[in-house]
Short mmCIF file of C-alpha atoms in Angstrom, two decimals:
data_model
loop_
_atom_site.label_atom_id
_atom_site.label_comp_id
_atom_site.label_asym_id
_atom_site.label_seq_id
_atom_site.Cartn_x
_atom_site.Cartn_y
_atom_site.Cartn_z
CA UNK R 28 121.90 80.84 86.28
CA UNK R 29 121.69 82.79 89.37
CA UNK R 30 118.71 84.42 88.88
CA UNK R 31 115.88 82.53 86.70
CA UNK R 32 112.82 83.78 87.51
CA UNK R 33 113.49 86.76 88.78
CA UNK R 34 111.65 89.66 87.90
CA UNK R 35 114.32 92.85 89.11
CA UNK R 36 113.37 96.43 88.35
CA UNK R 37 116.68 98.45 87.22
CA UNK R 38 116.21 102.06 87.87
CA UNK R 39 118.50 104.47 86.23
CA UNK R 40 118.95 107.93 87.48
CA UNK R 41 120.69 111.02 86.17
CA UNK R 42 124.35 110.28 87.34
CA UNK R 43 125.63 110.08 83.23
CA UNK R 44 128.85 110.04 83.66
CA UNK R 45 128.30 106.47 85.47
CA UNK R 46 126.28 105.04 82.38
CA UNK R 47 128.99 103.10 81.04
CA UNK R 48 129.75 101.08 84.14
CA UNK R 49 126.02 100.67 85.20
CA UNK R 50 124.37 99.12 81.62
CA UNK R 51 126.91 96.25 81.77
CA UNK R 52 125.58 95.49 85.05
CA UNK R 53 121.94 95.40 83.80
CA UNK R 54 123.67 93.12 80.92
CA UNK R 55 124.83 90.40 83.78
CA UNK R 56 121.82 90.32 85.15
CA UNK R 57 119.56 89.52 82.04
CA UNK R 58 122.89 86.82 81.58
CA UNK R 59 121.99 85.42 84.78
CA UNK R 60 118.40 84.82 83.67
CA UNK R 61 116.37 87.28 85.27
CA UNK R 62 113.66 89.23 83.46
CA UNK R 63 114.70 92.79 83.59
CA UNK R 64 112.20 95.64 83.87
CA UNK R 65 114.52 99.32 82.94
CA UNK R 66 112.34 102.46 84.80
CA UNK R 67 114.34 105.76 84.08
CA UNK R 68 114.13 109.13 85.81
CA UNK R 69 113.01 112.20 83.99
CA UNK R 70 116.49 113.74 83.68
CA UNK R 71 117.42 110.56 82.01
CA UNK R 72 114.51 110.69 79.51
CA UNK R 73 115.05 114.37 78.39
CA UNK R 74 118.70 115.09 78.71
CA UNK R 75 121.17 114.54 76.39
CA UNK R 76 124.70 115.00 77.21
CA UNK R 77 128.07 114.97 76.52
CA UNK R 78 128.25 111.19 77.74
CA UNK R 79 125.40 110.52 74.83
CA UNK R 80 121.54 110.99 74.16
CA UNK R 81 118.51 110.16 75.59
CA UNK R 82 117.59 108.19 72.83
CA UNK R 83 120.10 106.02 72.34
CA UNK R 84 120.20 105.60 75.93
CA UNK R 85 116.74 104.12 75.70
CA UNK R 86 117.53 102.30 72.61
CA UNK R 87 120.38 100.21 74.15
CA UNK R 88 117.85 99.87 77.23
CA UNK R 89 115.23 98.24 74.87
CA UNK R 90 117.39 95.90 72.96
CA UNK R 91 119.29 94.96 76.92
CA UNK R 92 115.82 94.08 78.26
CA UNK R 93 113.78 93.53 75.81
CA UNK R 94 111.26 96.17 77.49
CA UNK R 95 110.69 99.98 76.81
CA UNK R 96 111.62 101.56 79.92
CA UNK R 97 108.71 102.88 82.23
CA UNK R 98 109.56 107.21 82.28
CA UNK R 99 106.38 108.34 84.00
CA UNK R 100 105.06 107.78 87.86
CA UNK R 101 101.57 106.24 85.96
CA UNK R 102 103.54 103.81 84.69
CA UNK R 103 105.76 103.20 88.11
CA UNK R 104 102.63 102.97 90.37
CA UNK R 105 101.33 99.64 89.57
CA UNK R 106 104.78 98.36 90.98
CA UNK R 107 102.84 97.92 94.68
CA UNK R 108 99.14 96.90 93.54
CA UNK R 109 100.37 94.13 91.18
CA UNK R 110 103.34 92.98 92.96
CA UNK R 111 104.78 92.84 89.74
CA UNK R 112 109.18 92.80 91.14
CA UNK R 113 110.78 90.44 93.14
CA UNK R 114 113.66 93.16 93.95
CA UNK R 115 114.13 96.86 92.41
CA UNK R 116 117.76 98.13 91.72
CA UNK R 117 118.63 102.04 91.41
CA UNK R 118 121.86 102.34 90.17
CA UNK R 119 123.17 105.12 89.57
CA UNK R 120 121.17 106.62 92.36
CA UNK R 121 122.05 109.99 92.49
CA UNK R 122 121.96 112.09 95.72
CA UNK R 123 119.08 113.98 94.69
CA UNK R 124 116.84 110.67 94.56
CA UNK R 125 118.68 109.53 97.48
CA UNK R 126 117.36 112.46 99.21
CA UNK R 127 113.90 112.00 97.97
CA UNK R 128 113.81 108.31 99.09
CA UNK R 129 114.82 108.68 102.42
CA UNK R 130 112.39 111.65 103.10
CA UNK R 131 109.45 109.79 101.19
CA UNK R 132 109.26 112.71 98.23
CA UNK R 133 107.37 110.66 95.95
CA UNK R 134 107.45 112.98 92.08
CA UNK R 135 109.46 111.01 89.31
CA UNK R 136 109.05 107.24 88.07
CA UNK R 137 112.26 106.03 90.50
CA UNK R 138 110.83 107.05 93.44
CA UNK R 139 107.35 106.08 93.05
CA UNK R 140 108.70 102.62 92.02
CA UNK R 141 110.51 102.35 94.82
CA UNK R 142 107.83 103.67 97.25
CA UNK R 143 105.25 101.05 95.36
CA UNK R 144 107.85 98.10 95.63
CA UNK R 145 108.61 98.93 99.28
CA UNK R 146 104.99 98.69 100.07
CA UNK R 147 105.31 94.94 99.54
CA UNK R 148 108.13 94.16 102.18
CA UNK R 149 110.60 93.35 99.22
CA UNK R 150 114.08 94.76 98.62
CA UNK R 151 115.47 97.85 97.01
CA UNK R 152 119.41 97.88 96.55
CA UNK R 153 120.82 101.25 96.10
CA UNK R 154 124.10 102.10 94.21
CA UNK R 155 124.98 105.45 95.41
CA UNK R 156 126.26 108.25 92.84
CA UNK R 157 126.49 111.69 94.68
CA UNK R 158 129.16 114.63 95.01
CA UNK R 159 127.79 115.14 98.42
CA UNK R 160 127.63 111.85 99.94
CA UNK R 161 129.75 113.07 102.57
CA UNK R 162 128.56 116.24 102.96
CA UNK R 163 124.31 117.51 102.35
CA UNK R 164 123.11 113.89 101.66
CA UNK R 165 125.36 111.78 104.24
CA UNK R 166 122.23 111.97 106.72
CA UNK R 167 120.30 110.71 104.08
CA UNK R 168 122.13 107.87 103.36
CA UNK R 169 122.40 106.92 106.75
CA UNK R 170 118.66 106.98 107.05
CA UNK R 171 118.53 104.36 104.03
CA UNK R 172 121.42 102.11 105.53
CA UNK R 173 119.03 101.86 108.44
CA UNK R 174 115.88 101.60 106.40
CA UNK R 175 114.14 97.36 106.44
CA UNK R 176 114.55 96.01 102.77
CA UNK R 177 116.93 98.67 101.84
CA UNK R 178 120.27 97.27 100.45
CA UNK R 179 123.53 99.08 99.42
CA UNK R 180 125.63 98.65 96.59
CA UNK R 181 129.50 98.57 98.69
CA UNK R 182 130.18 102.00 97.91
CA UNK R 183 133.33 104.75 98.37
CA UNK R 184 134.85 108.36 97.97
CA UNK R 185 135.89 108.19 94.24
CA UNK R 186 138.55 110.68 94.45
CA UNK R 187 139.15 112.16 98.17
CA UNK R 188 141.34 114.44 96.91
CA UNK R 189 139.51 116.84 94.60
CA UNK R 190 135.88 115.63 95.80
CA UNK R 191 136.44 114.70 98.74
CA UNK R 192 133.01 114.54 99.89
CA UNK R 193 131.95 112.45 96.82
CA UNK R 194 130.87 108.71 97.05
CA UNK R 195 129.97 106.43 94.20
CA UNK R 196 128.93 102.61 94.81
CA UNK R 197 131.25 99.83 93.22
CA UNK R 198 128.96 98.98 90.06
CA UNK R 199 130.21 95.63 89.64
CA UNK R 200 129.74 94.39 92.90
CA UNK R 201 125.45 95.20 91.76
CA UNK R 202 125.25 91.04 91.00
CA UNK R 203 126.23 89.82 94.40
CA UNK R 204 123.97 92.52 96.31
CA UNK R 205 121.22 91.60 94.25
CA UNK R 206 121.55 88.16 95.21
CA UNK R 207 122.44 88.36 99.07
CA UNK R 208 119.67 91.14 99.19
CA UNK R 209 116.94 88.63 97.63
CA UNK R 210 117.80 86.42 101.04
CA UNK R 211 117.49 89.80 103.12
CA UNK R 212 120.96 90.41 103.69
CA UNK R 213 123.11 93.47 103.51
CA UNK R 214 126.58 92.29 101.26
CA UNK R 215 129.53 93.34 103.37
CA UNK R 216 131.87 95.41 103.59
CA UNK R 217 129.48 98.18 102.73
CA UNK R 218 132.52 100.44 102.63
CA UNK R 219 135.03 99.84 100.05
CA UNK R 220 138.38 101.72 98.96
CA UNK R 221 137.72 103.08 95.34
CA UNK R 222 140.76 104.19 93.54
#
């Protein structure tokens, strides 16, 4: 297995219409042995929506893991005291968290995670999920591509046509970045063609 041992925080954001190709990702992971730790923004705690509710949501997180997901920045913060991850993942990372990240606004559970697991030099992959990845948050991005222990999923514009300034990452390609990002290296080609 490709990752015994490994402790991997998996950081969901509110991106729901991504859901169903993310949690089979968090699936291969726990497949591959490692011991996976499911944190969840606050719009993914409250919401319900047409692509389900909150509860099942967290349900199907639970019975994946094995762990109730962490929903509050009290429970995120011991992340960088106790050293507790060997590499967070947030995907679907919308473009509001992306925003947050790469600004250092620290006010949900994902970003103080990531702030507390950053603290100790380890890596945080990012699978982007934003309508404005080309547009608003494309600076922001670009700050996190050129951010130390900051890896991206491959990502691309989902439909250039009628959102053309929309990018979402390439959710099954979340196994491979996981493991070239626990050696400290950014999977290539970043960029991918998404049809």
């Amino acid at each position: 297995m490709l990752l015994e041992g490994i402790k991997i925080g998996y950081a969901l954001t509110g991106s729901f219409c991504t859901f169903s190709k993310t949690i089979p990702q968090i699936e291969n992971l726990v497949k591959e042995g490692a011991e996976v730790i499911p944190i969840i923004s606050q719009a993914v705690n409250d919401f319900d929506t047409r692509f389900g509710t909150a509860e099942d949501l967290k349900a199907k997180l639970t019975k994946i893991t094995g762990k109730t997901p962490i929903s509050t920045i009290v429970e995120a913060e011991p992340f960088g005291p106790k050293a507790i991850l060997d590499i967070l993942v947030i995907a679907p990372c919308t473009g509001n968290t992306i925003a947050k990240i790469a600004n250092a606004v620290t006010d949900s559970s994902v970003t103080m995670a990531c702030k507390a697991h950053l603290r100790n030099g380890r890596p945080v992959v990012i699978a982007v999920s934003t309508n404005d990845g080309l547009s608003a948050n494309a600076k922001n991005i670009g700050i996190l591509l050129n951010t130390k222990n900051v890896y991206m999923v491959p990502f691309g514009q989902d439909d250039p046509i009628k959102k053309c300034t929309s990018l979402v990452a390439d959710f099954d390609k979340i196994l491979p970045t996981v493991v070239e990002a626990l050696k400290h290296k950014q999977i290539q080609p970043i960029l991918v063609h998404k049809n």
